[in-house]
Structures are given as C-alpha cells and as structure tokens.
Coordinates of C-alpha atoms in Angstrom, one line a residue:
M1 CA 38.8 18.1 31.2
S2 CA 40.5 20.4 28.7
R3 CA 40.2 24.2 28.8
D4 CA 38.3 24.1 25.6
E5 CA 35.8 21.6 27.0
D6 CA 35.5 23.7 30.2
L7 CA 34.9 26.8 28.1
E8 CA 32.3 25.0 26.0
R9 CA 30.5 23.9 29.1
R10 CA 30.5 27.3 30.7
L11 CA 29.3 28.9 27.5
A12 CA 26.5 26.4 27.2
R13 CA 25.4 27.3 30.7
A14 CA 25.4 31.0 30.0
M15 CA 23.5 30.6 26.8
T16 CA 21.0 28.4 28.6
G17 CA 20.4 31.2 31.2
A18 CA 19.9 33.7 28.4
A19 CA 17.4 31.4 26.6
E20 CA 15.2 31.4 29.7
T21 CA 13.9 34.8 28.8
F22 CA 12.3 33.7 25.6
P23 CA 8.8 32.2 26.0
P24 CA 7.9 29.4 26.1
H25 CA 10.9 28.2 28.0
S26 CA 13.1 25.8 26.0
P27 CA 15.9 24.4 28.2
D28 CA 17.0 22.0 25.5
L29 CA 18.0 24.6 23.1
V30 CA 21.7 24.9 24.1
R31 CA 22.2 21.3 24.7
R32 CA 20.7 20.5 21.4
S33 CA 23.1 23.0 19.8
V34 CA 26.1 21.5 21.6
V35 CA 25.2 18.0 20.6
R36 CA 24.3 18.8 17.1
G37 CA 27.3 21.2 16.8
R38 CA 29.8 18.6 17.5
R39 CA 28.7 16.7 14.4
M40 CA 27.4 19.4 12.1
R41 CA 30.5 21.7 12.4
L42 CA 32.1 18.9 10.3
V43 CA 29.7 19.5 7.4
R44 CA 29.9 23.3 8.0
A45 CA 33.7 23.4 8.0
T46 CA 33.7 25.0 4.6
Q47 CA 31.5 27.8 5.6
V48 CA 33.6 28.5 8.7
A49 CA 36.8 28.4 6.6
A50 CA 35.3 30.9 4.2
A51 CA 34.7 33.4 7.0
T52 CA 38.2 33.1 8.4
A53 CA 40.5 32.9 5.5
A54 CA 41.0 33.9 1.9
F55 CA 40.3 31.3 -0.7
A56 CA 42.5 30.2 -3.6
V57 CA 40.3 30.7 -6.5
V58 CA 40.8 28.3 -9.4
A59 CA 39.5 28.0 -12.9
A60 CA 35.8 28.4 -13.3
G61 CA 33.5 27.2 -16.0
G62 CA 35.8 24.5 -17.5
T63 CA 34.6 21.2 -18.8
L64 CA 35.5 18.3 -16.4
L65 CA 38.1 15.8 -17.4
G66 CA 37.0 12.2 -18.1
T67 CA 37.3 10.6 -14.7
D68 CA 35.1 8.3 -12.8
A69 CA 33.4 9.1 -9.5
L70 CA 35.4 6.6 -7.5
G71 CA 38.9 8.1 -7.4
G72 CA 41.5 10.0 -9.4
R73 CA 41.6 9.1 -13.0
G74 CA 40.1 5.6 -13.0
G75 CA 40.6 5.2 -9.3
T76 CA 38.6 3.0 -6.9
P77 CA 37.4 3.6 -3.4
G78 CA 40.2 3.0 -1.0
R79 CA 40.3 1.8 2.6
P80 CA 40.2 4.8 5.0
T81 CA 43.6 5.4 6.5
A82 CA 44.2 5.3 10.2
G83 CA 45.7 8.7 10.3
G84 CA 42.8 10.4 8.6
P85 CA 41.3 13.9 8.6
A86 CA 41.6 16.4 11.4
H87 CA 39.1 18.3 13.5
S88 CA 41.3 19.6 16.2
T89 CA 40.8 23.4 16.6
V90 CA 44.3 23.9 18.1
R91 CA 47.3 23.7 15.9
S92 CA 49.8 21.3 17.3
P93 CA 53.5 22.4 17.7
S94 CA 54.5 19.3 15.8
R95 CA 53.2 20.0 12.3
A96 CA 52.7 17.3 9.7
P97 CA 55.6 17.1 7.2
V98 CA 53.4 17.7 4.2
S99 CA 50.8 20.3 3.3
V100 CA 47.9 20.7 0.8
S101 CA 46.8 23.9 -0.8
G102 CA 43.3 25.2 -1.5
A103 CA 43.9 24.8 -5.2
E104 CA 44.9 21.1 -4.7
M105 CA 41.7 20.5 -2.7
V106 CA 39.6 21.9 -5.5
R107 CA 41.5 19.9 -8.1
T108 CA 40.9 16.7 -6.1
L109 CA 37.2 17.3 -5.7
T110 CA 36.9 18.2 -9.4
S111 CA 38.7 15.0 -10.5
L112 CA 36.2 12.9 -8.5
L113 CA 33.1 14.3 -10.1
P114 CA 31.3 12.6 -13.0
P115 CA 32.6 13.5 -16.5
G116 CA 30.6 15.7 -18.8
G117 CA 29.6 18.5 -16.4
T118 CA 31.1 21.9 -15.7
V119 CA 32.5 23.5 -12.6
S120 CA 32.1 27.1 -11.5
A121 CA 32.5 29.2 -8.4
A122 CA 35.3 26.9 -7.2
S123 CA 37.3 27.8 -4.1
G124 CA 39.4 26.0 -1.5
R125 CA 41.3 26.3 1.7
G126 CA 44.6 24.5 2.4
S127 CA 46.1 23.1 5.5
E128 CA 48.4 26.1 6.1
E129 CA 46.0 28.9 5.5
G130 CA 45.3 31.2 8.5
G131 CA 43.5 30.8 11.8
P132 CA 43.8 28.2 14.5
A133 CA 41.4 25.8 12.8
V134 CA 43.1 23.7 10.2
W135 CA 40.4 22.3 7.9
P136 CA 41.3 21.7 4.3
T137 CA 38.2 22.3 2.3
A138 CA 36.9 22.8 -1.2
R139 CA 33.6 24.0 -2.6
L140 CA 32.2 24.4 -6.1
T141 CA 29.1 24.4 -8.3
Y142 CA 28.7 21.4 -10.6
S143 CA 26.3 21.8 -13.5
T144 CA 24.9 19.6 -16.3
A145 CA 22.0 19.8 -18.7
N146 CA 19.8 18.6 -15.8
G147 CA 20.7 21.4 -13.4
S148 CA 23.2 22.4 -10.8
S149 CA 24.4 21.3 -7.4
G150 CA 26.6 23.0 -4.8
I151 CA 29.2 20.6 -3.6
D152 CA 31.8 21.0 -0.8
V153 CA 34.1 18.7 1.0
S154 CA 36.0 19.1 4.3
V155 CA 38.8 17.0 5.9
A156 CA 38.9 17.1 9.6
R157 CA 39.8 15.2 12.8
L158 CA 37.6 14.7 15.8
D159 CA 38.8 16.4 19.0
P160 CA 40.5 13.9 21.3
G161 CA 38.0 11.8 23.3
T162 CA 35.1 12.5 20.9
T163 CA 33.5 9.5 19.3
A164 CA 32.1 9.3 15.8
D165 CA 28.5 8.9 17.0
Q166 CA 28.7 11.6 19.7
G167 CA 25.2 12.9 20.4
S168 CA 23.3 9.9 19.0
G169 CA 23.2 6.2 19.4
D170 CA 24.2 5.3 15.8
G171 CA 25.9 8.2 14.1
C172 CA 22.6 9.8 12.9
L173 CA 21.2 12.9 14.5
P174 CA 18.1 12.3 16.7
V175 CA 14.6 12.5 15.3
E176 CA 13.7 15.1 17.9
V177 CA 16.3 17.4 16.4
R178 CA 16.1 16.4 12.7
P179 CA 12.6 14.9 12.1
Y180 CA 12.8 14.8 8.3
D181 CA 16.3 13.3 7.9
K182 CA 16.6 10.0 6.1
C183 CA 19.8 8.8 7.8
T184 CA 21.6 5.5 7.7
T185 CA 24.9 4.4 9.2
R186 CA 27.1 1.3 8.9
K187 CA 30.4 0.0 10.1
L188 CA 32.9 -0.7 7.3
P189 CA 35.1 -3.8 7.4
V190 CA 38.1 -1.7 8.5
G191 CA 36.2 -0.3 11.5
A192 CA 35.3 3.0 10.0
L193 CA 31.8 4.5 10.4
L194 CA 29.9 5.7 7.3
T195 CA 26.9 7.9 7.8
T196 CA 24.7 9.0 4.9
T197 CA 21.9 11.5 5.2
E198 CA 19.2 12.9 2.9
S199 CA 18.0 16.1 4.5
F200 CA 16.9 19.7 3.8
T201 CA 18.8 23.0 4.1
Y202 CA 16.2 24.0 6.7
P203 CA 16.0 20.9 8.8
S204 CA 12.7 21.8 10.5
S205 CA 10.9 21.6 7.2
D206 CA 10.3 18.7 4.7
T207 CA 10.2 21.1 1.7
G208 CA 12.6 23.4 0.0
Q209 CA 16.2 22.9 -1.0
K210 CA 17.5 19.4 -0.5
R211 CA 20.8 18.8 1.2
W212 CA 22.5 15.4 1.1
Y213 CA 25.8 14.6 2.9
V214 CA 28.0 11.7 3.7
V215 CA 30.4 11.5 6.7
L216 CA 33.3 8.9 6.9
T217 CA 34.9 8.5 10.3
T218 CA 37.9 6.2 10.8
P219 CA 38.7 4.4 14.0
A220 CA 41.5 6.9 14.7
G221 CA 39.0 9.9 14.5
A222 CA 39.7 11.0 11.0
Q223 CA 36.6 12.5 9.3
L224 CA 35.8 13.4 5.7
T225 CA 32.5 15.0 4.8
V226 CA 31.0 15.8 1.5
Q227 CA 27.7 17.6 1.2
E228 CA 25.6 18.6 -1.8
F229 CA 22.8 21.1 -2.2
G230 CA 20.2 20.7 -4.9
G231 CA 19.8 23.5 -7.4
G232 CA 23.0 25.3 -6.5
G233 CA 24.8 26.6 -3.5
E234 CA 23.5 26.5 0.0
K235 CA 20.2 28.4 0.3
G236 CA 20.5 29.2 -3.4
S237 CA 17.4 27.3 -4.4
A238 CA 14.0 26.4 -3.0
D239 CA 12.5 24.3 -5.7
G240 CA 13.1 20.9 -4.0
A241 CA 15.1 19.4 -6.9
D242 CA 17.2 16.3 -6.2
P243 CA 20.9 16.9 -6.1
L244 CA 22.7 15.8 -9.3
L245 CA 25.0 13.3 -7.5
S246 CA 23.4 10.3 -5.7
I247 CA 24.3 9.2 -2.2
A248 CA 26.3 6.4 -3.7
Q249 CA 28.4 8.9 -5.8
L250 CA 29.0 11.0 -2.7
T251 CA 30.1 8.0 -0.8
S252 CA 32.6 7.1 -3.5
I253 CA 34.0 10.6 -3.3
V254 CA 34.4 10.6 0.4
R255 CA 36.0 7.1 0.4
S256 CA 38.5 8.0 -2.4
P257 CA 42.2 7.6 -1.6
A258 CA 42.7 10.8 -3.5
W259 CA 42.3 12.6 -0.2
N260 CA 45.3 10.8 1.4
K261 CA 47.5 13.9 1.0
A262 CA 45.0 16.2 2.6
I263 CA 44.7 13.7 5.5
A264 CA 48.5 13.5 5.9
A265 CA 48.7 17.3 5.9
L266 CA 46.6 17.6 9.0
P267 CA 48.2 18.5 12.4
V268 CA 48.6 16.0 15.1
P269 CA 45.7 16.4 17.5
R270 CA 46.5 18.2 20.8
E271 CA 46.7 15.9 23.8
A272 CA 43.9 16.4 26.3
A273 CA 44.8 18.7 29.1
S274 CA 45.7 17.2 32.5
A275 CA 43.0 16.9 35.1
G276 CA 44.5 19.7 37.1
T277 CA 44.5 22.4 34.5
S278 CA 40.9 23.5 35.0
A279 CA 38.2 23.1 37.6
A280 CA 36.0 20.0 37.2
V281 CA 32.5 20.5 35.9
R282 CA 30.0 18.2 37.3
R283 CA 27.7 16.4 34.9
V284 CA 24.8 14.1 35.1
P285 CA 25.5 10.9 33.1
G286 CA 23.2 10.2 30.2
A287 CA 22.7 6.6 31.2
R288 CA 21.4 7.6 34.6
M289 CA 19.1 10.2 33.2
T290 CA 17.7 7.7 30.8
R291 CA 17.0 5.2 33.7
V292 CA 15.3 7.8 35.8
L293 CA 13.1 9.3 33.0
K294 CA 12.0 5.8 31.8
S295 CA 11.1 4.8 35.3
H296 CA 8.4 7.5 35.3
L297 CA 6.8 6.7 32.0
P298 CA 3.3 5.1 32.4
R299 CA 3.3 1.3 31.8
G300 CA 1.8 0.0 28.7
G301 CA 3.4 2.5 26.4
T302 CA 6.5 2.3 24.2
S303 CA 9.5 4.5 23.9
S304 CA 11.8 5.1 20.9
G305 CA 14.1 7.7 19.4
L306 CA 16.3 7.7 22.5
N307 CA 18.9 10.5 22.4
A308 CA 21.0 10.7 25.6
S309 CA 24.1 12.6 26.6
D310 CA 25.5 14.1 29.7
D311 CA 22.8 16.3 31.3
L312 CA 20.2 15.6 28.7
V313 CA 17.9 12.8 27.6
Q314 CA 15.2 12.9 24.9
L315 CA 12.9 10.1 23.8
V316 CA 9.5 9.6 22.0
Y317 CA 6.8 8.0 24.2
D318 CA 3.7 6.5 22.7
D319 CA 0.8 5.4 25.0
G320 CA -1.1 4.1 22.1
R321 CA -2.9 7.4 21.4
G322 CA -0.1 9.2 19.6
K323 CA 3.6 9.9 19.8
N324 CA 4.9 12.4 22.4
M325 CA 8.4 13.8 22.8
V326 CA 9.6 13.9 26.4
Q327 CA 12.9 15.5 27.5
A328 CA 14.7 15.9 30.8
D329 CA 17.6 18.3 31.3
A330 CA 19.6 18.2 34.6
Q331 CA 22.4 20.6 35.6
Y332 CA 24.4 21.6 38.7
D333 CA 25.3 25.1 39.9
M334 CA 22.5 27.0 38.1
T335 CA 21.5 29.3 41.0
E336 CA 23.2 32.5 39.6
L337 CA 22.2 31.9 36.0
L338 CA 18.5 31.2 36.7
A339 CA 17.9 33.4 39.7
R340 CA 15.9 35.9 37.7
H341 CA 14.2 33.5 35.4
M342 CA 12.2 31.2 37.6
G343 CA 9.2 33.6 37.6
C344 CA 6.5 34.1 35.0
A345 CA 7.3 37.7 34.0
G346 CA 7.3 37.9 30.2
V347 CA 6.5 34.2 29.7
A348 CA 3.9 33.5 27.0
G349 CA 1.2 30.9 27.6
V350 CA -0.2 29.8 31.0
C351 CA 2.5 30.1 33.6
E352 CA 2.6 29.3 37.3
A353 CA 5.6 30.0 39.6
T354 CA 5.8 28.7 43.2
T355 CA 8.4 27.9 45.9
L356 CA 8.2 24.6 47.8
A357 CA 8.7 24.2 51.5
D358 CA 12.3 23.1 51.0
G359 CA 13.1 26.2 49.0
T360 CA 12.9 24.6 45.6
K361 CA 11.6 27.0 42.9
V362 CA 9.1 25.6 40.5
K363 CA 7.9 27.1 37.2
K364 CA 5.1 25.4 35.2
V365 CA 4.4 26.6 31.6
R366 CA 1.9 25.5 29.0
G367 CA 2.4 27.2 25.7
R368 CA 2.9 26.9 22.0
S369 CA 6.0 25.6 20.3
E370 CA 8.7 28.3 19.9
K371 CA 9.2 27.0 16.4
G372 CA 5.9 28.5 15.3
G373 CA 4.2 25.3 14.5
P374 CA 1.0 23.8 15.9
A375 CA 2.6 21.8 18.7
T376 CA 1.8 22.3 22.3
V377 CA 4.7 22.4 24.8
W378 CA 4.4 21.7 28.5
L379 CA 7.3 22.4 30.8
V380 CA 8.1 22.0 34.5
D381 CA 11.3 23.7 35.5
T382 CA 12.8 23.2 39.0
L383 CA 15.7 24.9 40.8
R384 CA 16.9 23.6 44.2
P385 CA 18.5 25.9 46.8
D386 CA 21.9 24.2 46.2
G387 CA 21.8 25.1 42.4
R388 CA 20.7 21.7 41.1
R389 CA 18.2 22.2 38.3
V390 CA 16.0 19.7 36.4
A391 CA 13.6 20.8 33.6
V392 CA 11.2 18.4 32.0
R393 CA 9.3 19.2 28.9
E394 CA 7.1 17.4 26.4
V395 CA 5.5 18.0 23.1
N396 CA 2.4 16.5 21.6
S397 CA 4.4 15.2 18.6
Y398 CA 7.6 13.4 18.1
A399 CA 9.4 16.7 17.4
E400 CA 8.4 20.4 17.7
S401 CA 8.5 21.1 14.0
T402 CA 6.3 18.2 13.0
P403 CA 2.5 17.9 12.8
V404 CA 0.8 17.1 16.1
T405 CA 0.1 13.4 16.8
R406 CA -2.3 13.8 19.7
P407 CA -4.6 16.6 21.1
T408 CA -2.5 17.2 24.2
P409 CA 0.8 15.9 25.6
A410 CA 0.7 12.4 27.2
L411 CA 2.0 13.3 30.7
G412 CA 0.1 15.7 33.0
M413 CA 1.9 18.6 34.8
D414 CA 1.9 16.7 38.1
E415 CA 3.7 13.8 36.4
L416 CA 6.3 16.2 34.9
L417 CA 6.8 17.7 38.4
A418 CA 7.3 14.2 39.9
I419 CA 10.0 13.6 37.3
A420 CA 11.7 17.0 37.9
L421 CA 11.8 16.5 41.6
D422 CA 13.3 13.0 41.5
K423 CA 16.6 13.1 43.4
R424 CA 17.9 10.1 41.6
F425 CA 19.1 12.3 38.7
F426 CA 21.9 13.5 41.0
T427 CA 22.3 10.4 43.2
G428 CA 22.0 7.5 40.8

C-alpha cells in the first residue's frame, strides 16, 4: 500500500469518527465520499486547478472558426491512445518530453466546438504549471442564440492500481449516491471505457441546473473528461435548461485525437510504493460484505443497485412493498475514534445505547434523513472490544434524497442488529 493510500485510509477513518457527532448517525458518509471522490475528482479537476494555479487567459468573445465537433479542422474521432491522460497526484522524476500550455488547451477545446457560437471567460492550465497535481485543463463559456453552456475538459491518469469503474460495477455512480443520474457505459472496440451521464449540479435533486459529462478511460488508465453546465458556468443558472451540446457532441470532443499532445505531456505515473513502506491497513473485502449482507435479507424479496467496495456494501432491497436501501459498513481498529460516540448524547431521533455481555457496544437510532428529506433512517452501530466495528443502516427509499417508497424501512431493528453482529464480516 502506498503512503498516499495509507493517508487516504487514515483520513477517511478520522472523518468517519468526526461524522459520528452529527445526528442521525451516517457512517456511510466518508466511504461514499472516498468512492465518489475517486471518480468525481476527474470531472472536478478544472476547479482544483483553478484554486492552485494561475490561468492563461486567452481571447474572449471571438466567433468560433468553422470546425466540426469531431476533431480539429475537419477531424474525426480517433482511437484512444494507450498512453493517455494522467491522474497521478505526484510528479514523476522522469518527465514527459513534451508539454502543453493552458492556452493550447483552450485552443483545442475551442476548435472542437460547433461553429457559429462564441466563446467567453476562457482559461486553461498546462502540464507544467505549478503544484504537485499535473492536470491540463481548459474551461470556457460557449454561447449561441439559444443560450449558453459552461464547458470544461480535463486530461488525467488514474492512480496506479485504480480501475476505470472503481466504486461501482459498471463505471456509473451507484443509485444510492446519485439517484437522478441517467448514466450509461460501454466498452469501445479498443478496450476503452466510455461513460456518459446526464445529471444535475446538485445531485440530490432532480431540478435546477443540468450537468452533463462524458468520461473516456483507456486500458492504460488514461482519462479524458468533458463536462457541460446548462445556462452558463457551474451553479451559474437554476432554470433547468438543457446544455447546448448533446451527449453525442461531448463524446466526439472527448474522443478527438486533438488531445494527443496533452496526453503525451503528462508525467509517467509513480510506481506504487513497496509493501514495506507503510503499515498495512486491514480491510474487509467488498465481495465478502456482499455475501454476508445478502444472506440476512428475507427470502422472497429482490435486490438491485449493488455498490460494493472494501469496507462498504450498499444495495436496494424490495420485499414487494417498496424499495429500501440497506447498507453495511465494516472497519477494524475503531476503538479510539468511536470511544466517545457510542452513546446517545446529542443524537436526534429515538436512540438507545447498550453494552452486551461480551463488551460490544451497541447504538440503535431511528431518525429522519440528514439530507432533510422525508426519508426515515434506521441504524444499528456496533463496536467490539477489539475495535472491530459494523454499522448497518437502512432507508425507506432507494436513496435518502428521493421520495419514500414505503411507510417504514423493510428490516426491523433486531434484524439490523443480527447483521451487525455477524462475525463473518471479519472471518469470511
């Protein structure tokens, strides 16, 4: 495990402990953030770059040249190259022999837009510009007589060992996290993964500014992401207008060979640190967690929307009377972080805290969704004397931010406790 991975893991644990103080208890918050973050930082690379480096501002307000949406002047979509975009957050000592400037990134993005519109508020970041993260990016506002869209692109490479579909089974974010996304993914003939998503700037709502994005990941871990905000820049509009460019046009942009120079300018990803460089962090495999959780679900129902990763499994269970999100979170070495958070002090809702004969601390909470919606959340959190922790929670809907689908959650508190006390999470 690399030092960065170890730091990420320890940070996630610390944040989980802090989150315990906010009622009702939501042990999935940090894990959701980590899983989602691995993918969404790709589409947020432009915003990160904007905060860490100066931008090369280029001409604003000019009329676009007559180019098609497939590639440079008259270009066509190209096959993704094996040495594509970089996402490594550590600059390698062996730099790529070429570089790309922020102005070049903007010119490339501009050349791939449909003719007849105008560009304003354009800025970019090159491969050599400041900070340890090397993410060439470009952003601009594209306008026509029909309105405006904020468009940005980032070129990145996944960290070593990270897969294109990390955090979900097919490259799309899980419905429990992004309930209103319309996401599709497909493998291209060359082995690349193309994911297209129609979403909203605020993913917990199905109204407001629309946000569409396309992510192309090559077999070698190169990633290009283009995203578009309807009505202008991110959070710049709330009228729900469709973005000007279609998903097909965004796909053409992200697949264009015009990005080859930016891809070639990325640093070689740092090799993973040797096993002896940091202390191993124990994890509970997602496959095991899935088996254990499913074994407790009442027969006769169906499960869907599976989202499993180390230490976390989420799924939607339907007993025929409505969909119900169920989640289990398992961790080692949580005694110190949770020592003061296994009681009911400051917890909203109905809370009960007890200690079992073997010393296992148990906290049961029934409350409202922390997202402010109508959903009901039931939670059973357990902490064993040796620091092993399992928290099981359910919501009477397929996601916290969606309308309720049944009067109460499907599983009773005793059933949640039986799941949380199952030793097979840690023994297989």
